């Protein structure tokens, strides 16, 4: 199916602008792969998710087990920010229809076409580097909300990138102070949870502070996760989620990484004041702030993995969703996925062909070379070497946002013939891997998977397909086993 | 069960000298882990394998689907070499009993206690560095066989390490020539299949040449695999298996790696003569040489994985044998195995707890630091960091030979509390991983898995166990999801 052919005119939304493109080579596995990837991305599509998870019937709004009477509220507002928020906001407007009072959301300045709405204001903001534009957008949201009351319902749309797209620093700090501190932490090798501990204590809305500002309104946060493991306090730094860290924790992180004397003076003062109890802490679990706050994880990698698995099962493949939390060096993860595909092929373990392995997560690449590539394409290149010669076996990996590293591809597919085909063209896989040049490799082989930007991001999806054994491979196996 | 308690007196064999030792901490998972590892090693125990796979009833010898009448043969001889050959030979002697004419096998010089037999000669040989001792042992075997005839049955016992333990070079070459060539290839970064291509063409018995020497006798090769993927022509360089490579291939490998002008002159001459057809090629598939040669893979990693899985299933764990071909950087593989354990714990994917993942293969460690460790312990250390905080979740990895790297441990176990326990002792996991100091880390935590040398080697076994969810974790999950 091609999602782009669906008519979406009734909602005033642009049609899906993405389509999964992959060279056909007569193998049915490739056709099925395109279907599975399409379904995985569709399951993460903000509009699809909203439509499936948020319902208005009469005056009742239902999300999961929560049901609210819309007529109880004086105002129904939409705010938020993230890379997928534009689609989420438009669909929320369509679903809430006449109940929606107004909205103000931050979306990437590069969004094209720019969404149109008469009731929701779209504030341009920047990502991954935050800017004053984003700060202004947050001020717009807070201005729209004004003095919240118990008669207000505020719907927060949160997704990946929200941290940079909603960067308003705490009062008394400048954006540049926050940025400099983050930069120092990144360079020092601090872990992402350590960086977040500090950032939450330098922000006006992160770490539950947005919920604090909205109190005593009812808050429904609709969250699409781009964080492996889906920790709600990590996605966009959890603006409506209790924070478990303190100013003292932030201080300890900076001390441990020997940055305390190197951060801007204003930041040092701010954290010192916080530690001394002269600034309020981020709101904690159990605080009354969160009494009427409902956080819903409505889209994540797991949903996309499941959608891909269903598509594969419909085509007769036994499937296994290995994990939705894959992390590690892309080329090494490629070896492990290949080892599993190879075990299916040769040993009928862990399942019997025709079979497919689906996994999700996000790998990393340690850059050694100067080539062009991304983590998904590098994973596929490593897999190509590991499954070399295996019949009817393929390994693919894509970023659900459609953008793998600084390339125009979402990912790539490798099969048992990839290395031979490339060698015939003079492409040595070792060299291309060493140079982190996976994009050039698969481009020359015409084995890129291209989707265009999908408007969503729930990390990466890995799919390995092992077709059914045929007569030929049985013969080979017998002769080896003699 | 403790294999060491079995009475083995009836066979004249020493008792199992290994026993799986692991600190108990009251967790049932650890007790089950010890059982599973014991069963995995037992399934690879050469005596157990021989007893299960090779039967003599009356005058009939059966191995798999092959049945031979022992009374048809004038002589029944046992030859071979490998790290597990001592146990294999003693058990073969017991099984063949009065049918055995004699034998001569190469075993590691460090074997202790030295096996005793009245009919089989045990030749000391060295591993991993080959020596003249090993060459002499091969000459002893060939002398025992003498002029083979169709009335002879030769049983070849082949296992890992056989390449070094049976190092006789081709006529006209010295052992030092072969060694220098291998050393240059290893240093050049050549792949193992490339190295084998060259080595087979410098050897008197590798690459099927032993089968050639035994022609026209009936040959039954009993092979225990220490090669990931179990390619028979790779295990001990396949002395009784057709070789698919040629002198020209060997020449090309040396040329490609720019070693042709650096290898010893005798080796260069030898390969040149071979290419020019003045020396016979290694025997190829379809040759009459192999007409009466029967190669049986009787022990491998898959059998051990299956034995571990059966032990876990008996204790009520859902199990999945992920792959028996895991390769890659140990610490990265640790992350992937942890991602799967974590998905089971948090998402009930790919299976529902109580569950266990079993995998086999052999990882590698890129050494950066100066610490003490091995690939299995390093994998466990990386896993400790990835499963930090997960309740009732453990990841373990062991070498089935009982020797992980240059340490006295077989491997180690990590669980969700490992990192916290270590931090309380001032052990920072990042530092220990960076220094490749996993052995010290787990030694201090008393979480080593120690077996002693097991007398076998079918690579490594990884086991992850995720216990059933309890009330506590359910509460945690609910509060996060609110």
Short mmCIF file of C-alpha atoms in Angstrom, two decimals, chain A residues 191 230 232 285 290 294-295 300 302 306 320-329 332-333 335-336 339-340 342-343 346-347 349-350 388 430 479-482, chain B residues 191 230 232 285 294-296 300 302 306 320-329 332-333 335-336 339-340 342-343 346-347 349-350 388 430 479-482:
data_model
loop_
_atom_site.label_atom_id
_atom_site.label_comp_id
_atom_site.label_asym_id
_atom_site.label_seq_id
_atom_site.Cartn_x
_atom_site.Cartn_y
_atom_site.Cartn_z
CA UNK A 191 25.89 10.84 30.02
CA UNK A 230 10.50 5.79 26.39
CA UNK A 232 8.69 10.20 29.90
CA UNK A 285 6.35 13.00 42.12
CA UNK A 290 0.43 16.73 38.91
CA UNK A 294 -2.35 13.09 32.52
CA UNK A 295 0.69 12.00 30.52
CA UNK A 300 6.77 5.04 20.13
CA UNK A 302 7.25 -0.40 19.93
CA UNK A 306 4.47 -4.16 16.00
CA UNK A 320 9.96 -12.05 16.29
CA UNK A 321 10.19 -8.55 17.74
CA UNK A 322 13.64 -8.87 19.21
CA UNK A 323 13.81 -5.66 21.22
CA UNK A 324 12.70 -2.06 20.95
CA UNK A 325 15.77 -0.82 22.82
CA UNK A 326 18.67 -1.72 20.57
CA UNK A 327 21.68 0.50 21.18
CA UNK A 328 25.37 0.20 20.40
CA UNK A 329 27.84 0.66 17.58
CA UNK A 332 28.47 -4.37 15.61
CA UNK A 333 24.69 -4.43 15.92
CA UNK A 335 26.79 -8.38 13.01
CA UNK A 336 24.45 -9.57 15.75
CA UNK A 339 24.10 -13.79 13.24
CA UNK A 340 20.41 -14.25 14.04
CA UNK A 342 22.13 -16.68 9.64
CA UNK A 343 20.95 -18.98 12.44
CA UNK A 346 21.14 -22.55 8.64
CA UNK A 347 19.77 -23.86 11.94
CA UNK A 349 16.85 -21.01 15.23
CA UNK A 350 15.32 -19.05 16.89
CA UNK A 388 27.54 -12.72 2.37
CA UNK A 430 36.00 -3.18 4.22
CA UNK A 479 26.56 -32.08 0.65
CA UNK A 480 28.20 -30.14 3.48
CA UNK A 481 26.75 -32.43 6.10
CA UNK A 482 27.90 -35.65 4.47
CA UNK B 191 40.77 -12.73 7.20
CA UNK B 230 30.77 -25.02 11.98
CA UNK B 232 33.98 -28.49 8.42
CA UNK B 285 34.93 -32.22 -3.71
CA UNK B 294 32.49 -39.92 6.41
CA UNK B 295 32.71 -36.61 8.25
CA UNK B 296 30.44 -36.23 11.28
CA UNK B 300 29.13 -27.94 18.47
CA UNK B 302 24.28 -25.49 18.88
CA UNK B 306 20.03 -26.51 23.16
CA UNK B 320 14.68 -18.52 22.86
CA UNK B 321 17.93 -19.66 21.25
CA UNK B 322 18.79 -16.42 19.56
CA UNK B 323 21.68 -17.52 17.39
CA UNK B 324 24.64 -19.87 17.57
CA UNK B 325 26.78 -17.58 15.45
CA UNK B 326 27.16 -14.44 17.53
CA UNK B 327 30.27 -12.48 16.59
CA UNK B 328 31.40 -8.91 17.10
CA UNK B 329 32.93 -6.66 19.73
CA UNK B 332 28.63 -4.12 21.89
CA UNK B 333 27.17 -7.63 21.84
CA UNK B 335 24.48 -4.09 24.79
CA UNK B 336 22.33 -5.96 22.27
CA UNK B 339 18.45 -4.61 25.02
CA UNK B 340 16.63 -7.89 24.48
CA UNK B 342 15.29 -5.19 28.87
CA UNK B 343 12.53 -5.58 26.27
CA UNK B 346 9.55 -3.91 30.20
CA UNK B 347 7.62 -4.85 27.08
CA UNK B 349 8.96 -8.76 23.87
CA UNK B 350 10.12 -10.99 22.22
CA UNK B 388 21.46 -1.29 35.55
CA UNK B 430 33.26 2.98 32.66
CA UNK B 479 3.31 5.03 38.53
CA UNK B 480 5.53 5.72 35.54
CA UNK B 481 2.69 5.23 33.10
CA UNK B 482 0.24 7.48 34.89
#
